[in-house]
Tab-separated table of C-alpha atoms and ligand atoms in Angstrom:
chain	number	residue	atom	x	y	z
A	59	ILE	CA	0.076	-0.815	0.143
A	60	PRO	CA	1.869	3.734	-1.051
A	61	VAL	CA	2.521	5.830	1.691
A	62	GLY	CA	1.652	9.918	1.276
A	63	THR	CA	4.112	12.081	-0.288
A	64	PHE	CA	6.783	12.781	2.056
A	65	ASP	CA	9.790	14.293	2.645
A	66	LEU	CA	12.862	12.810	4.330
A	67	VAL	CA	16.750	14.059	4.928
A	68	ILE	CA	19.298	11.960	6.204
A	69	PHE	CA	21.504	13.752	8.767
A	70	GLY	CA	24.688	11.857	8.428
A	71	GLY	CA	23.728	10.847	4.984
A	72	THR	CA	27.680	9.826	4.282
A	73	GLY	CA	27.676	7.866	7.245
A	74	ASP	CA	27.396	3.950	8.028
A	75	LEU	CA	24.082	3.838	8.760
A	76	SER	CA	23.153	5.958	5.702
A	77	GLN	CA	24.615	3.361	3.216
A	78	ARG	CA	24.095	-0.264	4.745
A	79	LYS	CA	20.823	0.397	5.690
A	80	LEU	CA	18.388	2.761	4.662
A	81	LEU	CA	19.726	4.324	1.301
A	82	PRO	CA	18.707	0.342	0.749
A	83	ALA	CA	15.405	0.345	1.999
A	84	LEU	CA	14.240	3.661	0.669
A	85	TYR	CA	15.515	2.608	-2.786
A	86	HIS	CA	13.188	-1.209	-1.987
A	87	ARG	CA	10.344	0.419	-0.993
A	88	TYR	CA	10.274	2.210	-4.289
A	89	ALA	CA	10.624	-0.079	-6.069
A	90	ASP	CA	7.841	-1.772	-4.520
A	91	GLY	CA	6.423	0.937	-5.899
A	92	GLN	CA	5.289	2.543	-1.568
A	93	ILE	CA	6.774	5.258	-2.267
A	94	PRO	CA	5.507	8.266	-4.278
A	95	GLU	CA	7.440	10.120	-6.837
A	96	ASP	CA	7.181	13.876	-5.818
A	97	SER	CA	8.826	12.681	-2.377
A	98	ARG	CA	12.095	13.972	-1.604
A	99	ILE	CA	15.026	12.151	-0.131
A	100	VAL	CA	17.641	14.662	1.033
A	101	GLY	CA	21.266	13.705	2.073
A	102	VAL	CA	23.295	15.918	5.207
A	103	SER	CA	26.627	15.911	5.704
A	104	ARG	CA	29.922	18.476	6.221
A	105	THR	CA	30.756	16.438	2.852
A	106	ASP	CA	31.101	18.404	-0.035
A	107	MET	CA	29.120	16.555	-2.780
A	108	THR	CA	26.997	17.662	-5.281
A	109	ASP	CA	23.703	16.293	-5.786
A	110	GLU	CA	25.839	14.437	-8.531
A	111	ALA	CA	27.844	12.540	-6.337
A	112	PHE	CA	25.402	10.950	-3.673
A	113	ARG	CA	23.294	9.778	-6.360
A	114	ALA	CA	26.206	8.159	-7.673
A	115	PHE	CA	26.964	7.428	-3.668
A	116	ALA	CA	23.866	5.723	-2.994
A	117	PHE	CA	23.758	3.451	-6.089
A	118	GLU	CA	27.173	2.081	-4.669
A	119	ALA	CA	26.289	1.913	-1.260
A	120	CYS	CA	22.554	-0.186	-2.367
A	121	GLU	CA	23.943	-2.264	-4.957
A	122	ALA	CA	26.948	-3.262	-2.183
A	123	HIS	CA	24.021	-3.862	0.741
A	124	THR	CA	20.949	-5.170	-1.539
A	125	LYS	CA	21.178	-9.296	-2.186
A	126	ASP	CA	18.607	-8.572	-5.296
A	127	SER	CA	20.458	-6.516	-8.584
A	128	ILE	CA	19.299	-2.933	-8.422
A	129	GLU	CA	16.785	-2.511	-11.563
A	130	LYS	CA	18.761	0.192	-13.770
A	131	ASP	CA	15.126	1.523	-14.508
A	132	CYS	CA	13.629	1.983	-11.392
A	133	TRP	CA	17.038	3.101	-9.967
A	134	ALA	CA	16.769	5.991	-12.800
A	135	LYS	CA	13.257	7.208	-12.009
A	136	PHE	CA	14.062	6.534	-7.942
A	137	GLU	CA	17.195	8.519	-8.321
A	138	LYS	CA	15.059	11.544	-9.131
A	139	LEU	CA	14.058	11.881	-5.509
A	140	LEU	CA	17.491	11.746	-4.073
A	141	SER	CA	19.419	15.300	-3.560
A	142	PHE	CA	22.210	16.272	-0.931
A	143	ALA	CA	23.034	19.862	0.873
A	144	THR	CA	26.635	20.236	2.196
A	145	MET	CA	26.766	21.265	5.686
A	146	ASP	CA	27.376	21.186	9.517
A	147	ALA	CA	23.648	21.436	10.979
A	148	THR	CA	25.286	21.675	14.616
A	149	ASP	CA	26.757	25.479	13.322
A	150	PRO	CA	24.853	27.725	14.959
A	151	ASP	CA	25.749	29.772	11.357
A	152	ALA	CA	25.106	27.202	8.647
A	153	ASP	CA	23.303	28.497	6.528
A	154	TRP	CA	20.442	25.805	6.018
A	155	SER	CA	18.655	27.228	2.738
A	156	GLY	CA	20.494	24.333	0.400
A	157	LEU	CA	18.561	22.287	2.396
A	158	LYS	CA	15.592	24.312	2.266
A	159	GLU	CA	15.606	25.020	-1.405
A	160	ARG	CA	15.794	21.221	-1.657
A	161	LEU	CA	12.374	19.797	0.287
A	162	GLY	CA	9.169	19.671	-1.546
A	163	GLY	CA	7.053	22.289	0.113
A	164	ASP	CA	4.033	22.386	3.627
A	165	ASP	CA	1.661	19.552	1.846
A	166	ARG	CA	3.679	16.817	3.586
A	167	PRO	CA	5.733	15.396	6.446
A	168	ALA	CA	8.968	16.397	6.866
A	169	ILE	CA	10.937	13.926	8.496
A	170	PHE	CA	14.175	14.457	9.940
A	171	TYR	CA	16.122	11.048	9.985
A	172	LEU	CA	19.621	11.585	13.202
A	173	ALA	CA	21.756	9.143	11.564
A	174	VAL	CA	24.809	10.689	13.775
A	175	THR	CA	26.293	9.870	17.145
A	176	PRO	CA	23.600	10.904	19.923
A	177	LYS	CA	25.696	13.380	21.987
A	178	ILE	CA	24.406	15.934	19.004
A	179	TYR	CA	21.176	14.624	18.623
A	180	VAL	CA	19.850	18.242	20.814
A	181	PRO	CA	21.919	20.825	18.951
A	182	ILE	CA	20.146	19.214	15.759
A	183	CYS	CA	16.837	19.302	16.648
A	184	GLU	CA	17.131	22.638	18.008
A	185	ALA	CA	18.981	23.555	14.760
A	186	ILE	CA	16.030	22.251	13.119
A	187	GLY	CA	14.009	24.285	15.449
A	188	ALA	CA	15.750	27.370	14.703
A	189	ALA	CA	15.734	27.333	11.230
A	190	GLY	CA	11.060	27.254	11.508
A	191	LEU	CA	11.533	23.201	9.776
A	192	ALA	CA	9.721	21.372	12.895
A	193	GLY	CA	6.331	23.081	13.225
A	194	GLY	CA	3.144	20.897	11.494
A	195	ASP	CA	3.791	17.575	10.550
A	196	ALA	CA	7.075	17.229	10.864
A	197	ARG	CA	8.822	13.978	12.860
A	198	VAL	CA	12.343	13.585	14.186
A	199	VAL	CA	14.086	9.953	14.309
A	200	LEU	CA	16.336	8.911	16.919
A	201	GLU	CA	18.867	5.846	16.543
A	202	LYS	CA	19.485	3.713	19.540
A	203	PRO	CA	21.868	4.103	21.520
A	204	ILE	CA	19.380	7.159	23.435
A	205	GLY	CA	22.294	8.095	25.318
A	206	THR	CA	25.054	6.120	27.467
A	207	ASP	CA	22.757	6.272	30.775
A	208	LEU	CA	19.923	7.420	32.239
A	209	ASN	CA	21.009	10.659	33.259
A	210	SER	CA	21.885	11.495	29.519
A	211	ALA	CA	19.109	9.612	27.501
A	212	LYS	CA	17.263	12.304	29.762
A	213	ALA	CA	18.887	15.424	28.870
A	214	ILE	CA	17.994	13.873	24.856
A	215	ASN	CA	14.716	13.408	25.842
A	216	SER	CA	14.276	16.488	27.066
A	217	GLY	CA	16.447	18.415	24.991
A	218	VAL	CA	14.887	16.664	21.992
A	219	GLY	CA	11.446	17.385	23.782
A	220	ALA	CA	11.735	20.791	23.467
A	221	VAL	CA	11.464	20.960	19.890
A	222	PHE	CA	9.315	17.989	19.017
A	223	ALA	CA	6.055	16.501	20.885
A	224	GLU	CA	6.326	13.231	22.433
A	225	ASP	CA	4.057	11.720	19.272
A	226	HIS	CA	6.358	12.972	16.601
A	227	ILE	CA	9.697	11.453	17.924
A	228	TYR	CA	10.194	8.356	17.176
A	229	ARG	CA	13.049	6.037	18.657
A	230	ILE	CA	14.279	2.917	16.870
A	231	ASP	CA	14.938	-0.418	17.898
A	232	HIS	CA	15.174	-2.215	14.443
A	233	TYR	CA	15.078	-5.340	16.154
A	234	LEU	CA	11.102	-4.195	16.591
A	235	GLY	CA	10.967	-4.151	12.813
A	236	LYS	CA	12.130	-7.263	12.424
A	237	GLU	CA	9.426	-9.492	11.099
A	238	THR	CA	10.175	-12.616	13.470
A	239	VAL	CA	10.060	-10.214	16.250
A	240	GLN	CA	6.234	-8.608	15.237
A	241	ASN	CA	5.405	-12.053	14.560
A	242	LEU	CA	5.657	-12.290	18.659
A	243	LEU	CA	2.977	-10.431	19.109
A	244	VAL	CA	0.331	-12.706	16.542
A	245	LEU	CA	1.960	-15.658	18.183
A	246	ARG	CA	1.261	-14.875	21.592
A	247	PHE	CA	-2.264	-13.074	21.044
A	248	GLY	CA	-3.282	-14.657	17.470
A	249	ASN	CA	-3.977	-18.438	18.994
A	250	THR	CA	-5.433	-19.128	22.382
A	251	LEU	CA	-2.737	-22.122	22.765
A	252	PHE	CA	-0.148	-20.708	24.636
A	253	GLU	CA	-1.525	-18.123	26.497
A	254	PRO	CA	-3.162	-20.322	29.651
A	255	LEU	CA	0.534	-21.657	29.605
A	256	TRP	CA	2.336	-18.422	29.284
A	257	ASN	CA	3.562	-17.995	32.569
A	258	ARG	CA	5.186	-19.362	36.451
A	259	THR	CA	2.673	-22.540	36.564
A	260	ALA	CA	3.640	-23.627	32.776
A	261	ILE	CA	7.248	-22.589	32.401
A	262	ASP	CA	10.261	-23.550	34.174
A	263	HIS	CA	12.305	-20.740	32.344
A	264	ILE	CA	12.849	-18.529	29.122
A	265	GLN	CA	16.097	-17.962	27.201
A	266	ILE	CA	16.700	-14.980	25.142
A	267	THR	CA	19.879	-15.880	23.299
A	268	VAL	CA	21.961	-12.613	20.232
A	269	SER	CA	24.382	-14.294	18.871
A	270	GLU	CA	26.477	-12.801	16.093
A	271	SER	CA	29.800	-14.187	14.698
A	272	VAL	CA	31.119	-10.520	13.229
A	273	GLY	CA	34.024	-8.655	15.843
A	274	VAL	CA	34.042	-5.276	15.884
A	275	GLY	CA	35.625	-4.391	13.018
A	276	ASP	CA	36.061	-0.959	11.929
A	277	ARG	CA	33.357	0.132	14.482
A	278	ALA	CA	36.275	-0.655	17.680
A	279	GLY	CA	36.352	3.764	18.721
A	280	TYR	CA	32.270	3.346	19.233
A	281	TYR	CA	31.721	0.053	20.661
A	282	ASP	CA	35.068	0.786	22.818
A	283	SER	CA	32.410	2.722	25.010
A	284	ALA	CA	29.933	1.434	24.242
A	285	GLY	CA	29.909	-2.171	25.281
A	286	ALA	CA	27.664	-5.178	24.580
A	287	VAL	CA	25.373	-4.055	27.114
A	288	ARG	CA	24.624	-0.983	25.861
A	289	ASP	CA	24.951	-1.382	22.726
A	290	MET	CA	22.709	-4.727	22.390
A	291	LEU	CA	21.398	-5.372	26.276
A	292	GLN	CA	19.970	-1.648	26.798
A	293	ASN	CA	18.030	-1.756	23.882
A	294	HIS	CA	17.890	-4.836	21.836
A	295	LEU	CA	17.121	-8.265	24.340
A	296	LEU	CA	15.291	-6.014	26.858
A	297	GLN	CA	12.857	-5.169	23.573
A	298	LEU	CA	12.321	-9.329	23.174
A	299	LEU	CA	11.830	-9.430	26.637
A	300	CYS	CA	9.725	-6.972	26.521
A	301	LEU	CA	7.627	-8.941	24.045
A	302	ILE	CA	7.573	-12.074	25.545
A	303	ALA	CA	6.659	-11.555	29.158
A	304	MET	CA	4.382	-8.371	28.921
A	305	GLU	CA	0.457	-9.140	29.313
A	306	PRO	CA	-1.923	-8.941	26.509
A	307	PRO	CA	-2.375	-5.421	25.766
A	308	ASN	CA	-6.446	-4.472	24.941
A	309	SER	CA	-5.373	-3.070	20.977
A	310	ILE	CA	-2.358	-2.748	18.865
A	311	GLU	CA	-2.406	0.925	19.590
A	312	ALA	CA	1.120	1.930	19.522
A	313	ASP	CA	0.138	3.536	23.385
A	314	GLU	CA	-1.088	0.525	24.571
A	315	ILE	CA	1.470	-1.983	23.743
A	316	ARG	CA	3.610	0.047	24.918
A	317	THR	CA	2.078	0.427	28.047
A	318	GLU	CA	2.139	-2.915	28.519
A	319	LYS	CA	6.005	-2.757	27.903
A	320	ILE	CA	6.979	-0.635	29.863
A	321	LYS	CA	5.066	-2.168	32.900
A	322	VAL	CA	8.130	-5.656	32.685
A	323	LEU	CA	10.704	-3.095	32.406
A	324	ASN	CA	9.252	-1.525	35.651
A	325	ALA	CA	8.885	-5.070	37.439
A	326	LEU	CA	12.060	-5.885	36.296
A	327	ARG	CA	14.466	-6.467	39.924
A	328	PRO	CA	17.489	-4.134	40.357
A	329	ILE	CA	20.817	-6.428	39.800
A	330	GLU	CA	22.154	-5.556	43.430
A	331	SER	CA	25.877	-5.490	43.572
A	332	LYS	CA	26.055	-8.174	45.925
A	333	TYR	CA	24.467	-10.494	42.729
A	334	VAL	CA	26.549	-9.384	40.009
A	335	GLY	CA	28.632	-12.312	40.257
A	336	ALA	CA	26.907	-14.905	40.732
A	337	ASP	CA	24.254	-14.052	38.236
A	338	THR	CA	25.537	-12.118	35.293
A	339	VAL	CA	29.134	-13.130	32.929
A	340	ARG	CA	31.007	-10.571	31.547
A	341	ALA	CA	33.048	-11.281	29.018
A	342	GLN	CA	35.880	-10.165	25.801
A	343	TYR	CA	36.621	-12.538	23.016
A	344	GLU	CA	40.178	-13.490	21.857
A	345	ALA	CA	41.822	-14.248	18.571
A	346	GLY	CA	40.011	-17.316	17.043
A	347	THR	CA	38.288	-19.320	13.858
A	348	VAL	CA	35.684	-17.963	12.653
A	349	ASP	CA	33.786	-19.721	9.592
A	350	GLY	CA	37.915	-21.671	9.219
A	351	GLU	CA	39.057	-17.400	9.711
A	352	GLN	CA	41.749	-16.625	11.717
A	353	VAL	CA	40.401	-13.771	13.609
A	354	LYS	CA	41.509	-11.108	15.464
A	355	GLY	CA	41.342	-11.216	19.468
A	356	TYR	CA	38.690	-7.182	20.694
A	357	LEU	CA	42.092	-5.864	22.200
A	358	GLU	CA	44.317	-6.587	18.837
A	359	GLU	CA	41.144	-4.900	17.403
A	360	LEU	CA	41.508	-2.379	19.740
A	361	GLU	CA	45.872	-1.690	18.313
A	362	GLY	CA	46.789	-2.590	21.434
A	363	ASP	CA	44.915	0.023	23.909
A	364	GLU	CA	44.078	-1.727	26.933
A	365	SER	CA	40.034	-2.013	27.616
A	366	ASP	CA	37.532	-4.569	30.323
A	367	THR	CA	35.222	-3.377	27.544
A	368	GLU	CA	32.682	-6.854	27.253
A	369	THR	CA	31.325	-8.312	24.546
A	370	PHE	CA	29.518	-10.675	25.497
A	371	VAL	CA	26.685	-10.390	28.217
A	372	ALA	CA	24.654	-13.260	30.548
A	373	ILE	CA	22.806	-12.829	32.138
A	374	LYS	CA	20.041	-14.283	34.897
A	375	ALA	CA	17.546	-11.751	35.602
A	376	TRP	CA	13.376	-12.116	36.883
A	377	VAL	CA	10.655	-10.200	36.119
A	378	ASP	CA	8.657	-9.789	39.563
A	379	ASN	CA	5.266	-9.951	39.078
A	380	TRP	CA	2.547	-12.827	39.266
A	381	ARG	CA	3.003	-13.689	35.816
A	382	TRP	CA	6.552	-14.776	36.606
A	383	ALA	CA	7.256	-15.007	39.910
A	384	ARG	CA	10.429	-17.700	39.836
A	385	VAL	CA	10.524	-17.891	36.415
A	386	PRO	CA	14.264	-16.727	35.553
A	387	PHE	CA	14.943	-14.879	32.131
A	388	TYR	CA	18.243	-16.036	30.894
A	389	LEU	CA	19.601	-13.380	28.310
A	390	ARG	CA	23.413	-12.843	26.216
A	391	THR	CA	24.324	-11.669	23.663
A	392	GLY	CA	28.085	-11.446	22.279
A	393	LYS	CA	30.186	-11.588	19.469
A	394	ARG	CA	32.311	-13.480	17.674
A	395	MET	CA	30.533	-15.980	18.552
A	396	ARG	CA	29.975	-19.590	16.724
A	397	THR	CA	27.803	-18.413	14.525
A	398	ARG	CA	25.068	-16.349	13.520
A	399	HIS	CA	21.551	-16.694	15.338
A	400	SER	CA	18.671	-15.647	17.314
A	401	GLU	CA	16.297	-16.888	19.048
A	402	ILE	CA	13.990	-17.089	21.927
A	403	VAL	CA	13.370	-20.276	24.158
A	404	VAL	CA	10.507	-21.098	26.483
A	405	GLN	CA	11.109	-24.094	28.713
A	406	PHE	CA	8.073	-25.614	29.575
A	407	ARG	CA	8.206	-28.094	33.019
A	408	GLU	CA	7.990	-31.091	33.328
A	409	ALA	CA	4.549	-33.387	33.260
A	410	PRO	CA	3.890	-33.653	36.988
A	411	HIS	CA	3.820	-37.525	36.842
A	412	ALA	CA	6.332	-39.640	34.880
A	413	MET	CA	4.477	-42.107	34.073
A	414	PHE	CA	6.722	-43.712	31.005
A	415	GLY	CA	9.327	-43.824	33.981
A	416	GLU	CA	11.677	-41.106	35.096
A	417	ASP	CA	14.641	-41.434	32.528
A	418	GLN	CA	12.091	-40.420	29.618
A	419	ALA	CA	10.535	-37.330	31.415
A	420	GLN	CA	11.597	-34.695	28.823
A	421	SER	CA	9.286	-31.557	28.808
A	422	ASN	CA	8.142	-28.946	26.081
A	423	ARG	CA	9.919	-26.249	24.575
A	424	LEU	CA	9.257	-23.683	22.225
A	425	ILE	CA	11.705	-22.031	19.735
A	426	ILE	CA	11.382	-18.993	18.276
A	427	ARG	CA	14.399	-18.436	15.344
A	428	LEU	CA	13.954	-15.191	14.819
A	429	GLN	CA	17.549	-14.994	12.227
A	430	PRO	CA	19.249	-16.707	10.193
A	431	ASP	CA	16.124	-19.838	9.599
A	432	GLU	CA	13.242	-17.814	10.531
A	433	GLY	CA	10.629	-19.829	12.097
A	434	VAL	CA	9.162	-21.611	15.552
A	435	GLN	CA	9.436	-25.500	16.881
A	436	LEU	CA	7.217	-26.358	19.359
A	437	TYR	CA	9.149	-29.692	21.316
A	438	VAL	CA	6.414	-33.059	22.088
A	439	GLN	CA	7.280	-35.476	23.346
A	440	ILE	CA	6.081	-38.397	20.715
A	441	LYS	CA	6.635	-42.511	21.145
A	442	GLU	CA	9.738	-43.383	19.297
A	443	PRO	CA	8.430	-46.234	16.761
A	444	GLY	CA	9.705	-49.857	17.515
A	445	PRO	CA	8.553	-53.323	18.776
A	446	GLY	CA	10.810	-52.823	21.522
A	447	GLY	CA	9.808	-50.922	25.134
A	448	LEU	CA	8.413	-47.473	25.237
A	449	ARG	CA	10.751	-45.021	24.218
A	450	VAL	CA	10.129	-41.423	24.359
A	451	GLN	CA	12.073	-39.106	22.141
A	452	SER	CA	11.986	-35.205	21.941
A	453	LEU	CA	10.827	-33.832	18.523
A	454	PRO	CA	9.916	-30.908	16.822
A	455	LEU	CA	6.580	-29.511	15.235
A	456	ASN	CA	8.290	-26.893	12.784
A	457	LEU	CA	7.232	-24.140	11.168
A	458	SER	CA	10.258	-22.310	8.572
A	459	TYR	CA	9.204	-19.373	7.367
A	460	ALA	CA	10.930	-19.716	4.082
A	461	GLU	CA	8.743	-22.445	3.418
A	462	SER	CA	5.595	-20.914	4.243
A	463	PHE	CA	6.296	-17.961	2.975
A	464	GLN	CA	7.823	-17.679	-0.524
A	465	LEU	CA	8.473	-14.101	-0.388
A	466	ARG	CA	11.893	-11.407	-0.223
A	467	TYR	CA	12.031	-10.304	3.697
A	468	PRO	CA	11.800	-7.027	4.024
A	469	ASP	CA	14.479	-5.345	6.418
A	470	ALA	CA	13.909	-4.084	9.474
A	471	TYR	CA	14.499	-0.735	7.976
A	472	GLU	CA	11.885	-0.820	5.244
A	473	ARG	CA	9.027	-1.292	7.950
A	474	LEU	CA	10.162	1.238	10.202
A	475	LEU	CA	11.428	3.763	7.888
A	476	MET	CA	7.434	3.586	6.084
A	477	ASP	CA	5.732	3.399	9.710
A	478	VAL	CA	7.066	7.014	10.289
A	479	VAL	CA	5.433	7.891	7.331
A	480	ARG	CA	2.228	6.412	8.175
A	481	GLY	CA	2.700	7.739	11.523
A	482	ASN	CA	2.744	4.551	12.958
A	483	LEU	CA	4.251	4.459	16.340
A	484	ALA	CA	3.923	1.092	17.896
A	485	LEU	CA	7.055	-0.007	16.552
A	486	PHE	CA	8.894	2.679	18.046
A	487	MET	CA	10.193	3.083	22.364
A	488	ARG	CA	8.583	5.613	24.638
A	489	ARG	CA	10.548	7.792	26.315
A	490	GLU	CA	9.592	6.454	29.469
A	491	GLU	CA	11.042	2.859	28.392
A	492	VAL	CA	14.089	4.123	26.567
A	493	GLU	CA	15.521	5.666	30.524
A	494	GLU	CA	13.555	2.372	32.409
A	495	ALA	CA	15.852	0.111	30.553
A	496	TRP	CA	18.924	2.545	31.286
A	497	GLU	CA	18.061	2.710	35.306
A	498	TRP	CA	17.739	-1.657	35.173
A	499	VAL	CA	21.274	-1.552	33.139
A	500	ASP	CA	22.722	1.440	34.977
A	501	GLY	CA	21.940	-1.047	37.840
A	502	LEU	CA	23.737	-2.972	36.078
A	503	LEU	CA	26.645	-1.224	34.926
A	504	GLU	CA	27.422	0.057	39.090
A	505	GLY	CA	27.258	-2.903	40.170
A	506	TRP	CA	30.017	-4.319	37.937
A	507	ALA	CA	32.074	-1.477	38.910
A	508	ALA	CA	31.263	-1.786	42.662
A	509	ALA	CA	31.983	-5.239	42.539
A	510	ASN	CA	35.706	-5.025	40.629
A	511	THR	CA	33.336	-8.346	38.141
A	512	PRO	CA	36.120	-10.028	36.522
A	513	VAL	CA	36.146	-9.614	32.243
A	514	HIS	CA	36.492	-13.104	31.443
A	515	THR	CA	37.525	-14.288	27.983
A	516	TYR	CA	36.397	-16.587	25.113
A	517	ALA	CA	38.104	-17.665	21.889
A	518	ALA	CA	36.232	-15.928	18.848
A	519	GLY	CA	34.599	-18.421	16.957
A	520	LEU	CA	35.261	-21.442	18.857
A	521	GLU	CA	31.842	-21.683	21.412
A	522	ASP	CA	29.206	-19.580	22.536
A	523	GLY	CA	31.310	-17.329	24.519
A	524	PRO	CA	32.481	-18.384	27.794
A	525	VAL	CA	32.305	-21.441	29.926
A	526	GLU	CA	31.472	-18.981	32.343
A	527	ALA	CA	28.078	-18.239	30.687
A	528	ARG	CA	27.530	-21.931	30.064
A	529	MET	CA	28.012	-22.466	34.882
A	530	LEU	CA	25.724	-19.099	35.294
A	531	LEU	CA	23.097	-22.039	33.799
A	532	ARG	CA	24.309	-25.204	35.153
A	533	GLN	CA	24.687	-23.967	38.902
A	534	ASP	CA	20.608	-23.995	38.412
A	535	GLY	CA	20.522	-27.442	36.627
A	536	ARG	CA	20.008	-25.971	33.045
A	537	ASP	CA	21.847	-25.689	30.285
A	538	TRP	CA	21.616	-23.076	27.144
A	539	TRP	CA	19.464	-24.538	24.109
A	540	SER	CA	21.791	-24.618	21.175
A	541	ASN	CA	20.525	-26.636	18.459
A	542	GLY	CA	23.956	-27.192	16.592
B	223	BG6	C1	23.422	-2.753	16.187
B	223	BG6	C2	24.377	-2.796	17.642
B	223	BG6	O1	22.571	-2.390	16.512
B	223	BG6	O2	22.645	-4.390	15.808
B	223	BG6	C3	25.188	-3.922	16.256
B	223	BG6	O3	24.472	-1.606	17.571
B	223	BG6	C4	24.572	-5.052	15.818
B	223	BG6	O4	26.668	-3.858	17.113
B	223	BG6	C5	23.322	-5.047	15.331
B	223	BG6	O5	25.667	-5.805	15.184
B	223	BG6	C6	22.480	-6.334	15.501
B	223	BG6	O6	21.344	-6.772	14.453
B	223	BG6	P1	21.237	-7.237	13.802
B	223	BG6	O7	19.637	-6.816	12.377
B	223	BG6	O8	21.938	-7.551	12.435
B	223	BG6	O9	20.705	-9.338	14.446
């Protein structure tokens, strides 16, 4: 369904995010006929670049970062939407006329996408306001991480909020744009099967894993000041936890969903420093082999600098409410792990009576595979065929997205960018969500600092993180689910 005409301004238009995600996403939406011809997409940065040069730059970016090849005729039409304004938007004396003359007019919303460091979110918003562009239906899109702790997040939220109303601020967490993540809502609330069992009486524990095989590469500068906690846990993993743990919202209206997510974040038990040793693991990768290739350790990627930044974190978390009392949520994420896979495992309790013998007692497990090989598996117990004794096996009922839907998977940014144009805030975070998440994460980071929690190591590509992460579950008589 086509969206209405819009103007999109990308601050950081020549940056990494713009190249890898935003420009390819816009091209795909255009190629699918969703973006009207009279929309405008203006890249902005300090780089001196003509409109033509930006179009060539965008073409290269799309070619490099899309799986399908670019269709020449379609590109020729799409590139007419693109232009570029050279400007330092944080400079109070900057001349905004180049940008203004590239916009289409007042008959459409102007969307300002801040694909720049969060440190300059507030000055840029103030400058947009001072240039007279923040009025009417103007919207601003903020990338994560919003700040580096609760105080800096509050400062950003207040500064941006002084220019744009809350319902014109779109805080992106691209995990919420992933098809399989959105499917969590449908799986939980579109079926009668799960909800009656979705609580402490039937569920033993939940695991959330976001495992990456990539290292920090050329993002080491940013990453070293963030680490896995700020880069992944504070946002992506906590958002997944919210979707798994939240109460059914009254509707799929943005504020209904966001209110329920905030309640989960509110119920997250603060990690006290006396528990950080037992309930958390922080670690950093060393040199190793990934996909047969020798790769550097984290410190080598930093080129010799000392650092105790974690590239892996595992945590036992608790949601202190009626539904989840005494059900641990084990979260882990890391770079340079053995494989790239993200999944949520809902481990049900064993049947109350071991009718087929204690040694055969197994329990149901629901695996929601977010990426790659997106799908859902429900492990059920069945009888092993054969005339011998009665043997029980646990096997999956398997729903593979690729087999069920033979469609191109839109990237999360395609969905999210179009939602901004449509004015649909459901998949974006409200101010309190970001701040509640930081409050919990600040507690963890302070706990680590106070307890001087050691940074363990793991060999890149060898295992799914350090041995200590395995011990985190073993001490509770459990194991991480691993299907290969
Ligand atoms: C980003 C993080 O938000 O998410 C990156 O900053 C990480 O460090 C990326 O690699 C992972 O996203 P995806 O979609 O590849 O799982």
